[in-house]
Tab-separated table of C-alpha atoms and ligand atoms in Angstrom:
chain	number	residue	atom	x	y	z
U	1	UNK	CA	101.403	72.800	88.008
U	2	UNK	CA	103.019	75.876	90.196
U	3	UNK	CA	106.186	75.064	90.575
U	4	UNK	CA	109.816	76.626	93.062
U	5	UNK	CA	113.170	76.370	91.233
U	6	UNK	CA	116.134	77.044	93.689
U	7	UNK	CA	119.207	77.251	92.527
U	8	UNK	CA	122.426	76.818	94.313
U	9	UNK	CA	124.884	74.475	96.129
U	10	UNK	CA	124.616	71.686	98.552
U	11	UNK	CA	127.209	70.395	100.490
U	12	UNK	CA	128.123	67.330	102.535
U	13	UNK	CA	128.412	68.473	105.997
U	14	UNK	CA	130.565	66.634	108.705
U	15	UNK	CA	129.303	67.084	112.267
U	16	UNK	CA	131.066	65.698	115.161
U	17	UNK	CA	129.246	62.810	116.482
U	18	UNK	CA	131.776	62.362	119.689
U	19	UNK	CA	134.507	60.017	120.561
U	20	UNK	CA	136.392	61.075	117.154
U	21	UNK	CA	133.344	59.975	114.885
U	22	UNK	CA	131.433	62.382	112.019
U	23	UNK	CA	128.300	62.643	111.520
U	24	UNK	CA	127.553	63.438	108.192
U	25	UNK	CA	124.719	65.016	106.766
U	26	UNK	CA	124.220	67.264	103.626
U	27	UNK	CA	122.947	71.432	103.732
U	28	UNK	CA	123.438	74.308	101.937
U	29	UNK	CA	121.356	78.009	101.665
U	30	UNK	CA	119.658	77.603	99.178
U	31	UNK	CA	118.727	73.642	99.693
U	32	UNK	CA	117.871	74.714	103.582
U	33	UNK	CA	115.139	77.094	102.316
U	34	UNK	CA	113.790	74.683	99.541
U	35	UNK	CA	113.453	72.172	102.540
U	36	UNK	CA	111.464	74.853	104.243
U	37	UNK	CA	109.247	75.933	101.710
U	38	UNK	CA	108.898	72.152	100.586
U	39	UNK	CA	107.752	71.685	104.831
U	40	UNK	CA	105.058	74.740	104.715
U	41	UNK	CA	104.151	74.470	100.713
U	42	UNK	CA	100.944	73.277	99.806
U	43	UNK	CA	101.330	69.649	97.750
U	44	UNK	CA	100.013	71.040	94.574
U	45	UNK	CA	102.747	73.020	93.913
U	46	UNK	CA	106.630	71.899	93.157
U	47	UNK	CA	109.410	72.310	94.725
U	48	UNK	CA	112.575	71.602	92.206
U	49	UNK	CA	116.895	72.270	93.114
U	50	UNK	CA	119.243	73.172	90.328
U	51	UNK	CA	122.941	72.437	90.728
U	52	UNK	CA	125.351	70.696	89.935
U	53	UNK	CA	126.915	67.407	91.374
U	54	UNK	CA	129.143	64.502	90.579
U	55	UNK	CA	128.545	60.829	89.436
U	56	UNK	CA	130.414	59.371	92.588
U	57	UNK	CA	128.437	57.717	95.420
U	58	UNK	CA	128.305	60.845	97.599
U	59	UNK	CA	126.763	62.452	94.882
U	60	UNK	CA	124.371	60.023	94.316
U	61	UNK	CA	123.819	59.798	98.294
U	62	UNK	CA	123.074	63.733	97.972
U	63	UNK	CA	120.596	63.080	95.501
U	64	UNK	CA	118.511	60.567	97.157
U	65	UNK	CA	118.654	63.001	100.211
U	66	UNK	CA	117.114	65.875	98.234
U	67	UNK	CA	114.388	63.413	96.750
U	68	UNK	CA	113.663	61.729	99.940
U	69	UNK	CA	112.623	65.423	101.015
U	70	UNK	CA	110.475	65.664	98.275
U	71	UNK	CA	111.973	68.379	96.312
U	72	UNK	CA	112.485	67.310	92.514
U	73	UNK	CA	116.397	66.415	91.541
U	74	UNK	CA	115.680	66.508	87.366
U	75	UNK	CA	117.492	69.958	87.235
U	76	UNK	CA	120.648	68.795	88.670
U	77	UNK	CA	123.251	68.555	86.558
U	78	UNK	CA	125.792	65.141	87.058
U	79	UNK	CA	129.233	65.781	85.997
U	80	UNK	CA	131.594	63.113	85.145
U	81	UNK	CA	134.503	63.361	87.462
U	82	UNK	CA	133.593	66.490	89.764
U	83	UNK	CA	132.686	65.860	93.207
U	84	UNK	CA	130.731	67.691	96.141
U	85	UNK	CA	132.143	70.296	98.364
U	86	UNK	CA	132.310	69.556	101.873
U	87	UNK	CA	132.333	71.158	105.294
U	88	UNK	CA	132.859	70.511	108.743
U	89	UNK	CA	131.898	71.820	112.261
U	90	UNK	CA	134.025	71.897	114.836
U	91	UNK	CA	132.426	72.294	118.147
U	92	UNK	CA	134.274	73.886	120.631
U	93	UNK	CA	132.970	75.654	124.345
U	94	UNK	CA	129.569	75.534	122.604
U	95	UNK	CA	130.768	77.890	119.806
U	96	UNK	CA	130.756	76.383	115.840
U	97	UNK	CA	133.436	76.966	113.645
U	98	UNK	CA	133.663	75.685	110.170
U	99	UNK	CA	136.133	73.798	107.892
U	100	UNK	CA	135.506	74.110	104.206
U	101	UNK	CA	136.907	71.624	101.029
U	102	UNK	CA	134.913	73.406	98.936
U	103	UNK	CA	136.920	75.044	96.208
U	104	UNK	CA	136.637	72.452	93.315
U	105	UNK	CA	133.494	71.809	94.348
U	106	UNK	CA	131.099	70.448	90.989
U	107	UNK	CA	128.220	73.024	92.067
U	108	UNK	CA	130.607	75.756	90.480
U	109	UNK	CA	129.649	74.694	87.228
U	110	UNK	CA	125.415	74.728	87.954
U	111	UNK	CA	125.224	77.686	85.194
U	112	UNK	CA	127.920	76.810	83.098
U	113	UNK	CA	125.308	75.463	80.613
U	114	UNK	CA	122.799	78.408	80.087
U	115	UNK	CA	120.394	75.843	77.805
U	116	UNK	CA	120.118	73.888	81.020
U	117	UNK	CA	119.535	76.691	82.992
U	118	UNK	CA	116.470	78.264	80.496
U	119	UNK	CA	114.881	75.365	80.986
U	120	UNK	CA	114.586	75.096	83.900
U	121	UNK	CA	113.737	78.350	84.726
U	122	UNK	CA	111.531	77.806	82.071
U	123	UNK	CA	109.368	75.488	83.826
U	124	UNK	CA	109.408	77.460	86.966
U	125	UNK	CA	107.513	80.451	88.160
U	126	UNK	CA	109.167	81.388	91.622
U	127	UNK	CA	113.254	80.977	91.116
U	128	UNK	CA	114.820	81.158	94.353
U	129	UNK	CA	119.045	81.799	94.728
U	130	UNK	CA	121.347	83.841	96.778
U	131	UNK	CA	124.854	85.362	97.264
U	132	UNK	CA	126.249	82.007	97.826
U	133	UNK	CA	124.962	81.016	94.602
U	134	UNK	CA	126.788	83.787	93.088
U	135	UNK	CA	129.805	83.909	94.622
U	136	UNK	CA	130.693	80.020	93.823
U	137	UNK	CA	130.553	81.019	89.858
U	138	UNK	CA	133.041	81.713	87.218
U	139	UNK	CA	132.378	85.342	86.199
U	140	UNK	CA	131.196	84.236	82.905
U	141	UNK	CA	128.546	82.213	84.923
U	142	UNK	CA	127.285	84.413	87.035
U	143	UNK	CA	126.623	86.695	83.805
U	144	UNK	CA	125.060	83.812	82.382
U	145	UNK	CA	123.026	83.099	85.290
U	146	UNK	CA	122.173	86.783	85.864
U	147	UNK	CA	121.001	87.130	81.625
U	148	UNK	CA	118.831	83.816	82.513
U	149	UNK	CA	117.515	85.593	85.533
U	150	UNK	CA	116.516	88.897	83.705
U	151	UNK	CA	114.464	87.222	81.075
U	152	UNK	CA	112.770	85.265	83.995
U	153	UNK	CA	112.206	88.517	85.239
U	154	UNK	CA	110.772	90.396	82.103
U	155	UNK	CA	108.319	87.832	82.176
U	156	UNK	CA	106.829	88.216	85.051
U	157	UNK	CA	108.146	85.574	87.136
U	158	UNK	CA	109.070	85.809	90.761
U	159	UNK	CA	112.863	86.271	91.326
U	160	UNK	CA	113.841	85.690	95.098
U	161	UNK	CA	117.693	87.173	95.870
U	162	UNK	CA	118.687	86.662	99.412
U	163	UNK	CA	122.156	88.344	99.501
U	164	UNK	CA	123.490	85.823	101.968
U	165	UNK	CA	127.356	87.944	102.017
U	166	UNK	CA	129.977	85.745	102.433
U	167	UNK	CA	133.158	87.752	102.086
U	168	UNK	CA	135.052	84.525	102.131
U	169	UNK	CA	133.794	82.933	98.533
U	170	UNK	CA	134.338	86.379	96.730
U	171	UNK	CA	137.588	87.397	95.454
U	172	UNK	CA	137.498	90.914	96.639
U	173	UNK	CA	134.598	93.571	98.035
U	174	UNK	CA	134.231	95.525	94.529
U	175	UNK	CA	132.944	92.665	93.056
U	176	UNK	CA	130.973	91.361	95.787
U	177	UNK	CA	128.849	94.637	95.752
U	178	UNK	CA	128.551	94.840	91.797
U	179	UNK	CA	127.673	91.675	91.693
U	180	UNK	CA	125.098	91.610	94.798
U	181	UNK	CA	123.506	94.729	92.579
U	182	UNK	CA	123.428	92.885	89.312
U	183	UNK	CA	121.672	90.018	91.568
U	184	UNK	CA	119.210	92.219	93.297
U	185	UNK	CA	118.414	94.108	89.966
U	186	UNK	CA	117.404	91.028	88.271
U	187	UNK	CA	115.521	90.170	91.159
U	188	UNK	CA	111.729	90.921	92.281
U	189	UNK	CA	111.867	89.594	96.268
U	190	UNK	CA	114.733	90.378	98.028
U	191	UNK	CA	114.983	88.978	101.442
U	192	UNK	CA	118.513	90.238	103.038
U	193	UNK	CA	120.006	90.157	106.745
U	194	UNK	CA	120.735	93.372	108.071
U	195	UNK	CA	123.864	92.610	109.811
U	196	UNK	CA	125.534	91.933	105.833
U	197	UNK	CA	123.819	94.911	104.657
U	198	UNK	CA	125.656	97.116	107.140
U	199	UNK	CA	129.052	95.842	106.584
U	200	UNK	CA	129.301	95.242	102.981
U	201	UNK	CA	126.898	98.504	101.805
U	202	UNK	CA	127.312	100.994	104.988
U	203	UNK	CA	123.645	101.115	105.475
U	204	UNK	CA	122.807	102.671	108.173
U	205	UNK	CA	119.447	100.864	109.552
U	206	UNK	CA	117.077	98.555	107.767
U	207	UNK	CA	114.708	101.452	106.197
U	208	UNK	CA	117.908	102.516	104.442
U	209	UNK	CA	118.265	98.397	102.821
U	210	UNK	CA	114.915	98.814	101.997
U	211	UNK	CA	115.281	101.978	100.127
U	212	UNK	CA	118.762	100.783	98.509
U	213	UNK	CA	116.909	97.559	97.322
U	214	UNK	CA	113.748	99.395	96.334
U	215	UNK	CA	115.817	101.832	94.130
U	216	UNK	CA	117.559	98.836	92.498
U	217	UNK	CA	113.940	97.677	90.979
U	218	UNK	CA	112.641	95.032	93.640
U	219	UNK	CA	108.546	95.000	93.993
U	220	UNK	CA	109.144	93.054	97.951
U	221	UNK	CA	111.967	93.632	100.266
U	222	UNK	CA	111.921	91.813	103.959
U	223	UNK	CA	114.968	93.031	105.860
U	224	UNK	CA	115.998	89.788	108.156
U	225	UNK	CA	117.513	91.589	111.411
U	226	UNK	CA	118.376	88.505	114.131
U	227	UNK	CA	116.484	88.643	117.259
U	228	UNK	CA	115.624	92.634	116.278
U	229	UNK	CA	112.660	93.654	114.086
U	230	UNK	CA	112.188	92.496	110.565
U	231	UNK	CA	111.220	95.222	108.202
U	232	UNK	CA	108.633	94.376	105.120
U	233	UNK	CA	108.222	96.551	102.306
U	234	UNK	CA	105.914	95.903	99.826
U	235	UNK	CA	104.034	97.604	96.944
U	236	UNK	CA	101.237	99.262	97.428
U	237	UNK	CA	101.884	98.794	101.542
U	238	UNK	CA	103.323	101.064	104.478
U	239	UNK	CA	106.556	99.964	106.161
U	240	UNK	CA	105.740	96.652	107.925
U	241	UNK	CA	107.606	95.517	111.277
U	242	UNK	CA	107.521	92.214	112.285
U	243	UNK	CA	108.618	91.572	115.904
U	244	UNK	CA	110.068	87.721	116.471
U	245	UNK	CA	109.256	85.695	119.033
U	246	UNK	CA	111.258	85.624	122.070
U	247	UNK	CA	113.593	82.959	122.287
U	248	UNK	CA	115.112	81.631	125.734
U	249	UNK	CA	117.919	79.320	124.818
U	250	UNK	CA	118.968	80.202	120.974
U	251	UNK	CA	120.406	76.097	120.459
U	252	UNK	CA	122.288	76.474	117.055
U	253	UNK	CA	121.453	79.737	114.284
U	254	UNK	CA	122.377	77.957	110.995
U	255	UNK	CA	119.500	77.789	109.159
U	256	UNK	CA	117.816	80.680	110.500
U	257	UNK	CA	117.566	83.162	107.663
U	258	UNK	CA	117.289	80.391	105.196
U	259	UNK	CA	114.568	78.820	107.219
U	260	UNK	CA	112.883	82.364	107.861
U	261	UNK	CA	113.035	82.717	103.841
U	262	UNK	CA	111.362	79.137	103.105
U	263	UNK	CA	108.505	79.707	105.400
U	264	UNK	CA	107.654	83.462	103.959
U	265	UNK	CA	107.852	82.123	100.551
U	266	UNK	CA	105.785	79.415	100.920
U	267	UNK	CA	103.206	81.539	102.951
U	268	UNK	CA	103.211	84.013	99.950
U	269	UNK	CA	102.873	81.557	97.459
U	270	UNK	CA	99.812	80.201	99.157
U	271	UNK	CA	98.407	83.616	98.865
U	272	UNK	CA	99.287	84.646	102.573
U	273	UNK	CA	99.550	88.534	102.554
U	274	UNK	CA	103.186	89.716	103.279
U	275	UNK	CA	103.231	90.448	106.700
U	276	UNK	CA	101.509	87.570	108.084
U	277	UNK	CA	103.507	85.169	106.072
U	278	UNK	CA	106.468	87.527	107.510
U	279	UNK	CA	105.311	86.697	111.209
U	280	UNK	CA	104.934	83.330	110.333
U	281	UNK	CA	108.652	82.804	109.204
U	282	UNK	CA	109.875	84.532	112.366
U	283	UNK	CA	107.991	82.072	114.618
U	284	UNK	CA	109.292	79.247	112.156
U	285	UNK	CA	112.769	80.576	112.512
U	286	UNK	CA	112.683	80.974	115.985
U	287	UNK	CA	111.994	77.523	116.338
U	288	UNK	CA	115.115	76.180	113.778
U	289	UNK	CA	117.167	78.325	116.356
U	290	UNK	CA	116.356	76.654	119.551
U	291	UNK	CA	117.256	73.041	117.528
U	292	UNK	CA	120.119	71.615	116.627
U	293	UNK	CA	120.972	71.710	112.819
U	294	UNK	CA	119.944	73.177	109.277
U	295	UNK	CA	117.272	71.159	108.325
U	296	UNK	CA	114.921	70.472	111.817
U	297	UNK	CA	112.279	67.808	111.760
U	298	UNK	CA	108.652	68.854	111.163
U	299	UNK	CA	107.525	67.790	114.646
U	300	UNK	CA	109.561	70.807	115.963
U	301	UNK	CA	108.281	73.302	114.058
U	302	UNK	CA	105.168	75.027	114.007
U	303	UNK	CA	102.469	73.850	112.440
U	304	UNK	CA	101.621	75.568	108.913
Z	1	ADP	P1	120.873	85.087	108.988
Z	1	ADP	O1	120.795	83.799	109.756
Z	1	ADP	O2	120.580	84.898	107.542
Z	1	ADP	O3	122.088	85.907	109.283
Z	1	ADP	P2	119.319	86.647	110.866
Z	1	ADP	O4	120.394	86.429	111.890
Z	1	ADP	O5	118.916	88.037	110.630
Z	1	ADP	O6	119.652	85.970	109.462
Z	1	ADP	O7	118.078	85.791	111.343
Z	1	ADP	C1	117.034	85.424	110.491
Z	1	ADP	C2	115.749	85.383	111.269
Z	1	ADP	O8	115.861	84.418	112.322
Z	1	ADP	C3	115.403	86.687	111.957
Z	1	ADP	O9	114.722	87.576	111.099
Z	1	ADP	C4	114.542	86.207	113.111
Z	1	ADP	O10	113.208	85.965	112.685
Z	1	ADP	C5	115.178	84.872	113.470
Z	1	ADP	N1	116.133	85.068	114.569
Z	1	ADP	C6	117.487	85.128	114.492
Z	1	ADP	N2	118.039	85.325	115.716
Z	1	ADP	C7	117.010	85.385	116.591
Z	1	ADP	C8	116.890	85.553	118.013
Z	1	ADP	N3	117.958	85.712	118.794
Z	1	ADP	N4	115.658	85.543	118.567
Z	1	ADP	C9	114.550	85.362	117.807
Z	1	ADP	N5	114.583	85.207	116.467
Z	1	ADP	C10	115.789	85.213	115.852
C-alpha cells in the first residue's frame, strides 16, 4: 500500500472562545497539510505523521485527534516526561496575534533517533516536511534528518520541502538560508510562498524562486504567491500560472499554504497532472481562507 509520511510538529492551540474561556484545539504545518491530503486522498493510499509527543494526557488527547482524522499515529514517538508545545490566539479588532510556549516542546526531539526515522521513511514513498520542521531541531537533528532525507531521495522517493520561513524559530538568518538549501537539496517537490522567498533569499519575482529551487536539484517547484498567481514548474513542462479564485471576504489565512499544499499533493498522487492539481489547491485554499481555522470541515470545501 502507497503510503504519505509527514513529518513535523503539532501543537495544542488555544483559541478564545469569549467571556475569558479557550477553546482548544490542536494544528501545526505539517499536520494541517496531512489533514488535507488525508480530505482529497484516495482511501487506498496512507496517510502517516512522524513526531514526537509526550506520555501526559494532552499528548494522548493529540493522538486520538490525529487518528480520529484518519492519518496513522505508529510513527510518533512518546517521550517519557516531555510535553506538547502550545499556542494561543489572541483576537483583537479582527487581527490574530499569537502566543507561543513552545520552546521545550517534545516534537524537538522527532529526529533525534535516526533508526526511528529510516523506518519510517522506509515504509513511505511521498515524505512530506517543512521549515518549521527544521527549524524546531537540534543541529545534529536536522543533519540527521536531512542524511535520512537524502537516501529517501537517492531512491527515488518523493521529497516534499515547503520552506514555511519562520525567522522566529531560527537562531539567526545564516543558518536559516543554509539550512533551507540543505532542505530543498534533499528535496524533489518544493512548494514555497513567495512572500518568504523575497525576504529571506532577495528574489526578485517567483520565476527567479523557481530558478533558485530548480538549480538546487528539485524535479517540481509550485511558487505559493497569496491572492497573486501561483507559478508551476515542472519537468518536461513550460512555466505554468495558476490564477486563484477570487475571494470576497478572506475569514482567517492560517492554513492556507498548508491547505493549498495537501490538496496539490493529493491531486498528484492520484495521478492529476501538475497544473490541474495546482488549480485545484487554489480553489481548496481559497475556501480554508473564507473559514474560520486550520483544519475546516469537509462540507466547506470543495468537493475532490
Ligand atoms: P502561506 O499561507 O503559506 O503564506 P500564501 O499566502 O502564498 O501562503 O497562500 C497560499 C495559497 O492560498 C495561495 O497560493 C492562494 O491559492 C491562496 N490564497 C492566499 N491568499 C489568497 C487570497 N487573498 N485570495 C485568493 N487565494 C488566496
Amino acid at each position: 500500500m502507497a503510503r504519505l509520511l509527514a513529518i513535523g510538529e503539532c501543537m495544542v492551540e488555544l483559541g478564545d472562545a469569549g467571556s475569558g474561556l479557550l477553546r482548544k484545539g490542536f494544528a501545526g504545518d505539517t499536520l494541517n497539510a496531512a489533514y488535507y491530503v488525508r480530505t482529497y486522498l484516495p482511501a487506498d493510499i496512507d496517510v502517516a505523521y512522524l513526531s514526537a509527543v509526550g506520555t501526559d494526557l494532552l499528548s494522548q488527547e493529540m493522538l486520538a485527534f490525529i487518528e480520529a482524522k484518519a492519518i496513522l499515529t505508529e510513527d510518533i514517538r512518546q517521550i517519557d516526561g516531555a510535553a506538547p508545545g502550545l499556542y494561543m490566539i489572541h483576537l483583537q479588532d479582527g487581527e490574530r496575534s499569537f502566543s507561543y510556549w513552545r520552546s521545550a516542546s517534545a516534537a524537538r526531539k522527532l529526529a533525534d533517533d535516526a533508526a526511528h526515522l529510516r523506518s519510517a521513511i522506509e515504509k513511505a514513498d511521498t515524505i512530506v516536511f517543512s521549515g518549521i520542521t527544521l527549524a524546531i531541531l537540534s543541529p545534529e537533528a536536522r543533519e540527521t534528518l536531512i542524511l535520512e532525507l537524502r537516501r529517501a531521495k537517492a531512491v527515488g522517493k518523493r521529497v516534499v520541502f515547503d520552506p514555511n520561513i519562520r525567522p522566529r524559530l531560527w537562531e539567526d538568518a545564516a543558518t536559516l538560508r543554509a539550512v533551507v538549501e540543505a532542505g530543498a537539496r534533499t528535496s524533489t517537490v518544493l512548494l514555497p510562498s513567495f512572500d518568504d522567498e523575497q525576504v529571506h533569499f532577495g528574489d526578485a519575482d517567483p520565476e527567479a524562486t523557481i530558478a533558485r529551487y530548480r538549480q538546487w536539484g528539485a524535479d517540481m517547484v509550485l511558487v505559493k504567491n497569496g491572492g497573486g498567481d501561483a507559478l508551476l514548474s515542472a519537468e518536461g513542462s513550460d512555466v505554468a500560472r495558476i490564477s486563484p479564485p477570487k475571494v470576497e471576504a478572506v475569514v482567517d489565512t492560517t492554513s492556507a499554504g498548508d491547505s493549498f499544499n495537501g490538496a496539490f499533493l493529493a491531486k498528484v498522487l492520484a495521478g492529476v497532472a501538475p497544473a490541474e492539481a495546482a488549480a485545484f489547491a487554489a480553489r481548496v485554499a481559497a475556501a480554508v481562507i473564507a473559514h474560520h481555522g486550520a483544519l475546516v470541515p469537509i462540507e466547506h470545501l470543495p468537493q475532490a
